[in-house]
Coordinates of N, CA and C in Angstrom, one line a residue:
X1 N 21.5 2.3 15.2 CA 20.6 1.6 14.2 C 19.2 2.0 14.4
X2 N 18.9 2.2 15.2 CA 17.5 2.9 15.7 C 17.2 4.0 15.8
X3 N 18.0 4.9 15.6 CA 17.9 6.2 16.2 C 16.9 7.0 15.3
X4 N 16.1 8.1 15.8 CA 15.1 8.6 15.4 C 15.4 9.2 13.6
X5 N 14.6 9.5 12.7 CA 15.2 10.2 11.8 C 15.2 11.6 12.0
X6 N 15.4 12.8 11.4 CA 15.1 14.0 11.5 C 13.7 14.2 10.8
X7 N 14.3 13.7 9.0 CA 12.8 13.8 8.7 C 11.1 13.8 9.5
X8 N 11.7 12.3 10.2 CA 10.1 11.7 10.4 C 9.7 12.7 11.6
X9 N 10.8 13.3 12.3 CA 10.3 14.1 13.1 C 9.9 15.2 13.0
X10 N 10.0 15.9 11.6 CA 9.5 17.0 10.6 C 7.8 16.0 10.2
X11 N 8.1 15.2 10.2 CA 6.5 14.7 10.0 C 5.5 14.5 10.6
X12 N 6.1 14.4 12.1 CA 5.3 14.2 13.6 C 4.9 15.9 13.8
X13 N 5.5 16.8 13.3 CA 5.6 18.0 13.9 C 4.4 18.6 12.7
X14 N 4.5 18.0 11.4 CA 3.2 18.9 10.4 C 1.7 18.2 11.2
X15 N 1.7 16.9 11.5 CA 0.4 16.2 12.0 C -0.2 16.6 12.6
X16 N -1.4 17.1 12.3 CA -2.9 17.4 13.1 C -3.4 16.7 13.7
X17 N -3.8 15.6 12.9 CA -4.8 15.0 13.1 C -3.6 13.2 13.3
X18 N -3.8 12.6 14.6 CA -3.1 11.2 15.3 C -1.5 11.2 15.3
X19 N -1.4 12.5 15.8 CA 0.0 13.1 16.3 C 0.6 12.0 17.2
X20 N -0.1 11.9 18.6 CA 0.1 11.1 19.5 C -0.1 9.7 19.4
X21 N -0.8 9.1 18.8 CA -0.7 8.0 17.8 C 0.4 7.2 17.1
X22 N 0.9 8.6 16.2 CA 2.3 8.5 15.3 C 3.1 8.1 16.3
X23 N 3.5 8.8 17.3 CA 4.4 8.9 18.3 C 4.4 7.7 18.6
X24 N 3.2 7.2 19.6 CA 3.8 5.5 20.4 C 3.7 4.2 18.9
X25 N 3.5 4.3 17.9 CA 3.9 3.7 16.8 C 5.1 3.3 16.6
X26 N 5.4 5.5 16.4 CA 6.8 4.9 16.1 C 8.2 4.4 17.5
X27 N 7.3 4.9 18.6 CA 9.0 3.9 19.5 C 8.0 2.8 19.6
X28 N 7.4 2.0 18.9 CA 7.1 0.5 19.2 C 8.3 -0.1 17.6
X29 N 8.5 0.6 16.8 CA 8.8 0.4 15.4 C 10.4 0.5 15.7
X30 N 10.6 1.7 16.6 CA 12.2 1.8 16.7 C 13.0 0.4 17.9
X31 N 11.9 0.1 18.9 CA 12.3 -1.0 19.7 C 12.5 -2.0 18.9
X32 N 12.0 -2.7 18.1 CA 12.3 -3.4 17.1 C 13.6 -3.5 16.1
X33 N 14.2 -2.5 16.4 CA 15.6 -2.3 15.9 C 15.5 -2.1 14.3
X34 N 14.6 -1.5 14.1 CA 14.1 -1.2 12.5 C 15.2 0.3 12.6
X35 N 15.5 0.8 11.1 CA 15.5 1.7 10.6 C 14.6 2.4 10.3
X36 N 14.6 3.8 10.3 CA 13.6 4.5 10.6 C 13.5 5.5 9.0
X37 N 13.2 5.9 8.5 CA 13.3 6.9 7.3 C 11.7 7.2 6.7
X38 N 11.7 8.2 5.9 CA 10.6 9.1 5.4 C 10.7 8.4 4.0
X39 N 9.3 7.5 3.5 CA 9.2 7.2 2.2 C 7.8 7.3 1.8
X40 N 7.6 7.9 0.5 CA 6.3 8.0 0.2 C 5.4 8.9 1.3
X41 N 6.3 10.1 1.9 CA 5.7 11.1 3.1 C 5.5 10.5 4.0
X42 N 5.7 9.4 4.5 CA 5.1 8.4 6.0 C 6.4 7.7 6.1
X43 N 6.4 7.8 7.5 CA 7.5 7.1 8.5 C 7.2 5.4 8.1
X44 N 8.4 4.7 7.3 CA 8.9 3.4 7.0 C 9.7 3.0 7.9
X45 N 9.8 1.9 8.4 CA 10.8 1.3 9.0 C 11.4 0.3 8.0
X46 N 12.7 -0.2 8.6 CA 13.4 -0.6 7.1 C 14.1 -1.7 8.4
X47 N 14.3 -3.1 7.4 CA 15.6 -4.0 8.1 C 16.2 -4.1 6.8
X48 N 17.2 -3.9 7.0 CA 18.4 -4.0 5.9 C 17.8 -3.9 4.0
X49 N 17.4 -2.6 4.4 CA 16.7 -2.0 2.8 C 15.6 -2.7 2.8
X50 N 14.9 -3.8 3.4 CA 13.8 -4.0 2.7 C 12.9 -3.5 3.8
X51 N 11.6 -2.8 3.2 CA 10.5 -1.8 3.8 C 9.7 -2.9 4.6
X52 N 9.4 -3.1 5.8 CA 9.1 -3.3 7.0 C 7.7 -2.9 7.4
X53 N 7.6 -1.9 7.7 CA 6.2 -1.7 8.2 C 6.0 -0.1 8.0
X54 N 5.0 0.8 7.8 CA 4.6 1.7 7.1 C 3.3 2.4 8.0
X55 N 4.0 3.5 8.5 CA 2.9 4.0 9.8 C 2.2 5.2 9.2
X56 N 0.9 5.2 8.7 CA 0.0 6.2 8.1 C -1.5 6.2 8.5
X57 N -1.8 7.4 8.4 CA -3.5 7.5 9.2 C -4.4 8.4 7.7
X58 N -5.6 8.1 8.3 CA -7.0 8.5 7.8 C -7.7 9.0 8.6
X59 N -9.2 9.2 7.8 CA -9.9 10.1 8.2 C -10.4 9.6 9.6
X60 N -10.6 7.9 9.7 CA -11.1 7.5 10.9 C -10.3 6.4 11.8
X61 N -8.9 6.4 11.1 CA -8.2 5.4 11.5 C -6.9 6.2 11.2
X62 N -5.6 5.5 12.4 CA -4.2 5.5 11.8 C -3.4 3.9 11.8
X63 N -3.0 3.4 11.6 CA -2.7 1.9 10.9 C -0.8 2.2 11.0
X64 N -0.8 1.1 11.0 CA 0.6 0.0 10.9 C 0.3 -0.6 9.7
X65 N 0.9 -0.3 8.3 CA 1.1 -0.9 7.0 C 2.1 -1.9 7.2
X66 N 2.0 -3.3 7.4 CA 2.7 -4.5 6.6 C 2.9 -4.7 5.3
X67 N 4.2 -4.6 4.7 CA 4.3 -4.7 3.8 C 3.8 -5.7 2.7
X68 N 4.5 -6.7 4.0 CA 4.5 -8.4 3.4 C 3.4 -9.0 4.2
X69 N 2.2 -8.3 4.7 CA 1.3 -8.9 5.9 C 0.5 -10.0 5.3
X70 N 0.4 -10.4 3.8 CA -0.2 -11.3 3.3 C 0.4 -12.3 4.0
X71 N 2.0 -12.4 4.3 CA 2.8 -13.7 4.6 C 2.8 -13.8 6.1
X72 N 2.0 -12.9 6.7 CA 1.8 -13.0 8.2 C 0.8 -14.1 8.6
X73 N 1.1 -15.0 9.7 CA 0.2 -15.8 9.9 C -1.2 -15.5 11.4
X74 N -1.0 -14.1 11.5 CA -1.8 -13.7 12.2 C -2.5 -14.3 13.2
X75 N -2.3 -14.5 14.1 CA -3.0 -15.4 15.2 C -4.3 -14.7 16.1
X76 N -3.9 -13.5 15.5 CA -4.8 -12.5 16.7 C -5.9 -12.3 15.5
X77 N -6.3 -12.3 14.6 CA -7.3 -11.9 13.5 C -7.2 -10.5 13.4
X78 N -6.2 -9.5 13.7 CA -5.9 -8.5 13.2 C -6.0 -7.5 12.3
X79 N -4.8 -8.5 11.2 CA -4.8 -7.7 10.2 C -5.9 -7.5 9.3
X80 N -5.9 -6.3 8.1 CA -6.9 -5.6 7.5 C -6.5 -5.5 6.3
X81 N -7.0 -6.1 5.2 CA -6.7 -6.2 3.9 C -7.5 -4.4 3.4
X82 N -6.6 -3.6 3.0 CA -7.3 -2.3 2.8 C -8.1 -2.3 1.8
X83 N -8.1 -3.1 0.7 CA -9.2 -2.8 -0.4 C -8.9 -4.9 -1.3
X84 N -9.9 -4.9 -1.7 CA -10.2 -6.3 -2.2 C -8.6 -5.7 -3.1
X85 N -8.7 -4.9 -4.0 CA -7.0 -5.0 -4.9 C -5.6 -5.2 -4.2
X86 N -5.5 -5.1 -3.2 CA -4.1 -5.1 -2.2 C -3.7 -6.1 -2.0
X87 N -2.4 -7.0 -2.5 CA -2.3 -7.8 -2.7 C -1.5 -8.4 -1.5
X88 N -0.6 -7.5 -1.4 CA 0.7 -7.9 -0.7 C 0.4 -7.1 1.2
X89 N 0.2 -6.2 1.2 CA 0.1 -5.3 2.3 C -0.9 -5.7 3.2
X90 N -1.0 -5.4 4.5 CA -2.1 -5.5 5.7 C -1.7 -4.6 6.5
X91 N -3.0 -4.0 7.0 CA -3.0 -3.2 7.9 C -3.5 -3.7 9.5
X92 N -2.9 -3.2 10.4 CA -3.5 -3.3 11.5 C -3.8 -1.9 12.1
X93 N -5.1 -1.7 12.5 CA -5.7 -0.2 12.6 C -6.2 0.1 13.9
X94 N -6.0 1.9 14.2 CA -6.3 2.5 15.7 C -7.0 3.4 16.0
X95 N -8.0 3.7 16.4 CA -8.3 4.8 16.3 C -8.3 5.8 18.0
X96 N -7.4 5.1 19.0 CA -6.9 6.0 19.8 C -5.2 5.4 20.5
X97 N -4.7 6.2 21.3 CA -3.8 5.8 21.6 C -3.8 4.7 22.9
X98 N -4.6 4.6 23.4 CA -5.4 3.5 24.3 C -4.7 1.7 23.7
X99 N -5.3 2.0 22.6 CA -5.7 0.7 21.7 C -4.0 0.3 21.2
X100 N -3.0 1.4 20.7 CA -2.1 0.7 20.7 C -1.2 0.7 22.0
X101 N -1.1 1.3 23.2 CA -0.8 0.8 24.7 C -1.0 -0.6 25.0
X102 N -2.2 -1.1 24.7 CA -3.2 -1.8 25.3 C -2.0 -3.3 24.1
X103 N -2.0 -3.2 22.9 CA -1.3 -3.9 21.7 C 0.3 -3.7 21.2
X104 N 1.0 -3.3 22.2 CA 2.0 -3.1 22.5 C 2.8 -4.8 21.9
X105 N 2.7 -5.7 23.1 CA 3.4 -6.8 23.0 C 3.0 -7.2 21.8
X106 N 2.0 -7.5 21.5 CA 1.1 -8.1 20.1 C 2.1 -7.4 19.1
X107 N 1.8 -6.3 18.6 CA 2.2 -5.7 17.7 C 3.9 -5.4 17.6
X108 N 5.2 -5.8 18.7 CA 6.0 -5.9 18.4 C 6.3 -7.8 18.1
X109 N 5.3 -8.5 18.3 CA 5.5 -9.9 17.9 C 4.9 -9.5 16.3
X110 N 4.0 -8.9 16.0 CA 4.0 -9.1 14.4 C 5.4 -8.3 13.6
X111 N 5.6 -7.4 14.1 CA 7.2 -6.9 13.7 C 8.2 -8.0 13.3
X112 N 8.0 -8.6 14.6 CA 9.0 -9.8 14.6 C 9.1 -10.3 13.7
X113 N 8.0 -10.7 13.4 CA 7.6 -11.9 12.2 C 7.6 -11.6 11.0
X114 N 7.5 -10.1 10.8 CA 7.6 -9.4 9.6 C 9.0 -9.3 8.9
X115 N 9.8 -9.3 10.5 CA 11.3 -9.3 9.7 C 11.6 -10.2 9.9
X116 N 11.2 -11.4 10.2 CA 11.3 -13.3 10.1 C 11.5 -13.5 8.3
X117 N 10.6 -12.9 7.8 CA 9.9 -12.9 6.7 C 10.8 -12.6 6.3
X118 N 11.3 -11.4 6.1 CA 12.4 -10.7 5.1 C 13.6 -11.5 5.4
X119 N 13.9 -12.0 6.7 CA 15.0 -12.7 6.8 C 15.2 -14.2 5.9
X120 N 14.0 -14.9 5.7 CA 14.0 -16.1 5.4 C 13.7 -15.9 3.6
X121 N 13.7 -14.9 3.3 CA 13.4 -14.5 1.4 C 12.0 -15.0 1.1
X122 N 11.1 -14.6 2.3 CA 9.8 -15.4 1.4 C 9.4 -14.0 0.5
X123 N 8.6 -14.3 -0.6 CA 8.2 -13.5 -1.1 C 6.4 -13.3 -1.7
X124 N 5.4 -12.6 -2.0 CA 4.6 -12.9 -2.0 C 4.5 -12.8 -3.5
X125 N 3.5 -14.0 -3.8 CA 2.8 -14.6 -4.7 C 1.7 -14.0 -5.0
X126 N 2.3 -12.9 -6.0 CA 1.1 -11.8 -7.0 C 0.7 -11.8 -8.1
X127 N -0.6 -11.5 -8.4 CA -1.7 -12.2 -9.6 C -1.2 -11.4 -10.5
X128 N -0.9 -12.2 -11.5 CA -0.2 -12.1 -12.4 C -1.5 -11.2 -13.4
X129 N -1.1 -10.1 -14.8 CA -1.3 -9.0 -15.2 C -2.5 -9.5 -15.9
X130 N -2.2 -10.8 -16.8 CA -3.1 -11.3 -17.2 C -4.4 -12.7 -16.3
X131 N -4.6 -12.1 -15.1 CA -5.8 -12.6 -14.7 C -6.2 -11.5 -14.2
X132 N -5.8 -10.3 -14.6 CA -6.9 -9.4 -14.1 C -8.0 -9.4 -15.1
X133 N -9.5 -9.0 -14.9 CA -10.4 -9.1 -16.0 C -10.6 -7.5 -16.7
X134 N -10.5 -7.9 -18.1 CA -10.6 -6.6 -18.8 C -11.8 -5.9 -19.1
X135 N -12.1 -4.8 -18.4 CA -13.6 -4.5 -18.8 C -14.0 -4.1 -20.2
X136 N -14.9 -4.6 -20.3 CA -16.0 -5.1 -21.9 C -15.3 -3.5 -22.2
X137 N -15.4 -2.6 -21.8 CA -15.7 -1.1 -22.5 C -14.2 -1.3 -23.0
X138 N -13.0 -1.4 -22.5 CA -12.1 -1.1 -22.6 C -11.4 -2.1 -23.9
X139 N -11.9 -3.5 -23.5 CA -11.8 -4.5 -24.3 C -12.3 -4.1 -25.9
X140 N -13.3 -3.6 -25.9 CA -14.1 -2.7 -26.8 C -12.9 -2.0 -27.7
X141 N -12.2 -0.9 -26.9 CA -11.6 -0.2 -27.4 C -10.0 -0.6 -28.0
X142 N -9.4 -1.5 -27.5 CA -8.5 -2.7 -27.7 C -9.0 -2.9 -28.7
X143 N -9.7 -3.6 -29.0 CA -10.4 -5.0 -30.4 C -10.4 -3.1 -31.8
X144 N -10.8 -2.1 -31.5 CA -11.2 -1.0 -32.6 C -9.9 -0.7 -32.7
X145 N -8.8 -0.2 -32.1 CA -7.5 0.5 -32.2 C -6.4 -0.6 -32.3
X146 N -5.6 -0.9 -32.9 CA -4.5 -1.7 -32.8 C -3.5 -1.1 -32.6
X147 N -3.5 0.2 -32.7 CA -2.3 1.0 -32.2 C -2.4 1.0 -30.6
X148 N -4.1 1.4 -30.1 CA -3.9 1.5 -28.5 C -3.4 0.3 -28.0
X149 N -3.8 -0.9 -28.3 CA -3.5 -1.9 -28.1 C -1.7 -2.4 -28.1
X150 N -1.0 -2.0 -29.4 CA 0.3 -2.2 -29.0 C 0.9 -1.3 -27.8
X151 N -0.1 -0.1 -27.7 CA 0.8 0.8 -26.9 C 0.7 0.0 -25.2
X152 N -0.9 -0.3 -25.2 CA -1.0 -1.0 -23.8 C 0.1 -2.3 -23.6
X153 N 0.0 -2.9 -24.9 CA 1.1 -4.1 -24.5 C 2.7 -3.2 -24.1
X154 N 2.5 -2.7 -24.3 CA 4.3 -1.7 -24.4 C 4.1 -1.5 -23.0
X155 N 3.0 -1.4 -21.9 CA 3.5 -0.7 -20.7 C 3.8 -2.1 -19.9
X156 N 4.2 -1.2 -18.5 CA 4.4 -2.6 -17.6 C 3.6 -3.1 -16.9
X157 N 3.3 -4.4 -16.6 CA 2.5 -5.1 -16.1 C 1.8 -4.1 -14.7
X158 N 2.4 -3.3 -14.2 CA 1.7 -2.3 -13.2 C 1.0 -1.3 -13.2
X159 N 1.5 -0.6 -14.7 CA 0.2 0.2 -15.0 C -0.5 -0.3 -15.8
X160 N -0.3 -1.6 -16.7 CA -1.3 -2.1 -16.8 C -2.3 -2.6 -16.3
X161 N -2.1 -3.1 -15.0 CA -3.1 -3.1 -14.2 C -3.9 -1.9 -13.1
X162 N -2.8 -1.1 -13.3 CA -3.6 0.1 -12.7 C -4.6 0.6 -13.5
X163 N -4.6 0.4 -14.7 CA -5.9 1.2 -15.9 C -6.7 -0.1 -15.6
X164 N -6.7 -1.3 -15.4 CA -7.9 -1.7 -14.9 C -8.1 -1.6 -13.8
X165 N -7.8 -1.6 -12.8 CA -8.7 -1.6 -11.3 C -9.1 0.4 -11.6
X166 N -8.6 1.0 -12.1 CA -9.6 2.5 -12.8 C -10.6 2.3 -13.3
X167 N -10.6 1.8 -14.7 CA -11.6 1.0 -15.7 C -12.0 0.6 -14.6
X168 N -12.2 -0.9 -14.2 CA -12.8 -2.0 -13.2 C -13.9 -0.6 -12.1
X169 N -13.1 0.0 -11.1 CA -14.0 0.9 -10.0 C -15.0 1.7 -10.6
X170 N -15.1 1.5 -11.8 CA -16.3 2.8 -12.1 C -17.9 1.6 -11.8
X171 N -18.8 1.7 -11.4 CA -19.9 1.1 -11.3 C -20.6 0.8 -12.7
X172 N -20.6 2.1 -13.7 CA -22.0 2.0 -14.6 C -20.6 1.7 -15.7
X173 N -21.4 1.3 -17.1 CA -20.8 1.7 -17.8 C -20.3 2.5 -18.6
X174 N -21.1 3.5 -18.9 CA -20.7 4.9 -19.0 C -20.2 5.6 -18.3
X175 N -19.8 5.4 -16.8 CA -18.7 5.9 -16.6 C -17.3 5.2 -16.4
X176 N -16.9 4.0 -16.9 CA -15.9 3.0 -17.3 C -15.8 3.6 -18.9
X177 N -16.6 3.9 -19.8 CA -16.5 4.5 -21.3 C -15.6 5.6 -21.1
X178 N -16.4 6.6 -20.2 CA -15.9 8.1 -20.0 C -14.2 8.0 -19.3
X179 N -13.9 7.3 -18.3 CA -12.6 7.1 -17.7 C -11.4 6.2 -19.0
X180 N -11.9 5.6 -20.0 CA -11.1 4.6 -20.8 C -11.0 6.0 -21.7
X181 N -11.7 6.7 -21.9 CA -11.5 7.7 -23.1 C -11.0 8.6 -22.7
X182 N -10.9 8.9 -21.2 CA -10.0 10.1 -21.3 C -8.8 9.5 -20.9
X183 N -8.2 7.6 -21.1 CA -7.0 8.1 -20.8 C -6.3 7.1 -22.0
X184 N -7.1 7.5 -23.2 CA -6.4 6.6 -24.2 C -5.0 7.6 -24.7
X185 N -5.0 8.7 -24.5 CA -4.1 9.3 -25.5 C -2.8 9.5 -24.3
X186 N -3.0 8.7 -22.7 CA -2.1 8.9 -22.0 C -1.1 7.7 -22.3
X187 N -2.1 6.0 -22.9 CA -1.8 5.0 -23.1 C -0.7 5.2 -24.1
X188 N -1.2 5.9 -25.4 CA -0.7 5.8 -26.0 C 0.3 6.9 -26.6
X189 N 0.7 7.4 -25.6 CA 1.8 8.4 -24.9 C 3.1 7.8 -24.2
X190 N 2.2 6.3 -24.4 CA 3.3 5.6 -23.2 C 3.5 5.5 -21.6
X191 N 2.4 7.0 -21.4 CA 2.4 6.8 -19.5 C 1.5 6.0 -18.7
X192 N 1.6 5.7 -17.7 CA 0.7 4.9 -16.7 C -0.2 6.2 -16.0
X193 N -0.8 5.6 -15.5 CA -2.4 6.4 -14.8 C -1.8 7.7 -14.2
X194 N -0.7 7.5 -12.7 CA 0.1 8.3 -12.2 C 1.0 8.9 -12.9
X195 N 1.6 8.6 -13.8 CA 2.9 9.5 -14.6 C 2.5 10.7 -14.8

């Protein structure tokens, strides 16, 4: 049930940069009796198909992604909400191998509880499509096109909200104009930001 993947070990073997890192992550991930597999390029752990915890690094950090870490009740003040949009996920972050040695027990009790979680069907409670706020520019272009407009209603509530937190991160307004215009003809193509 634990046993290493091949993949992930094709993925310990391309890493430069928190090699050794990856490594004591992942036998803290495999003691846990997780399944191990390659999704989205980063080593996932899995309990019975549902995605568990999510081992990836950056430029100044490598992290333990919780899926469901919103429904963790954290006792250590840990986890790390990666950006004000992240609804569901938490991180808990390293930047040497010291630090996860040192977070060993800790971090296989939040495991635990992670697959508490999946075991008990909680699920998290995500803000629904329509309370995200629509920026004026975009809104703008909605209210002039009724065509863009049916086509946005046509997508799914995920890329619909992916064109706003796009729209939304631009600072000025002209560059929320410039970003809504170059992807009206993707909208109304039918595809989302990524497609």
């Amino acid at each position: 049930m634990n046993r290493m993947n091949p993949k992930v070990d094709g993925f310990l073997k391309k890493a430069k940069k928190w090699r050794e890192e990856f490594e004591k992550l992942r036998k803290v991930c495999l003691d846990c009796e997780l399944t191990e597999e390659l999704k989205w390029g980063k080593p996932c752990y899995v309990y019975q198909k549902s995605n568990i915890v999510l081992i990836h690094g950056f430029k100044g950090y490598c992290a333990l992604l919780f899926m469901k870490g919103s429904l963790l009740k954290d006792p250590k003040g840990i986890l790390v909400q990666q950006t004000e949009n992240v609804q569901a996920a938490r991180q808990i972050r390293f930047t040497n191998v010291r630090e996860i040695v040192e977070m060993k027990p800790i971090l296989k009790a939040y495991i635990k509880e992670a697959i508490e979680v999946e075991k008990v069907g909680l699920e998290v409670d995500y803000k629904r499509t329509s309370e995200f706020v629509i920026p004026e520019e975009f809104q703008n272009r909605l209210d002039e096109s009724p065509a863009l407009k049916t086509a946005f209603d046509a997508l799914t509530p995920g890329r619909q909200r992916g064109y706003f937190l796009y729209f939304s991160g631009a600072k000025q307004s002209k560059t929320r104009e410039a970003r809504v215009e170059k992807c009206v003809q993707r909208i109304l193509n039918g595809k989302g930001l990524n497609d």
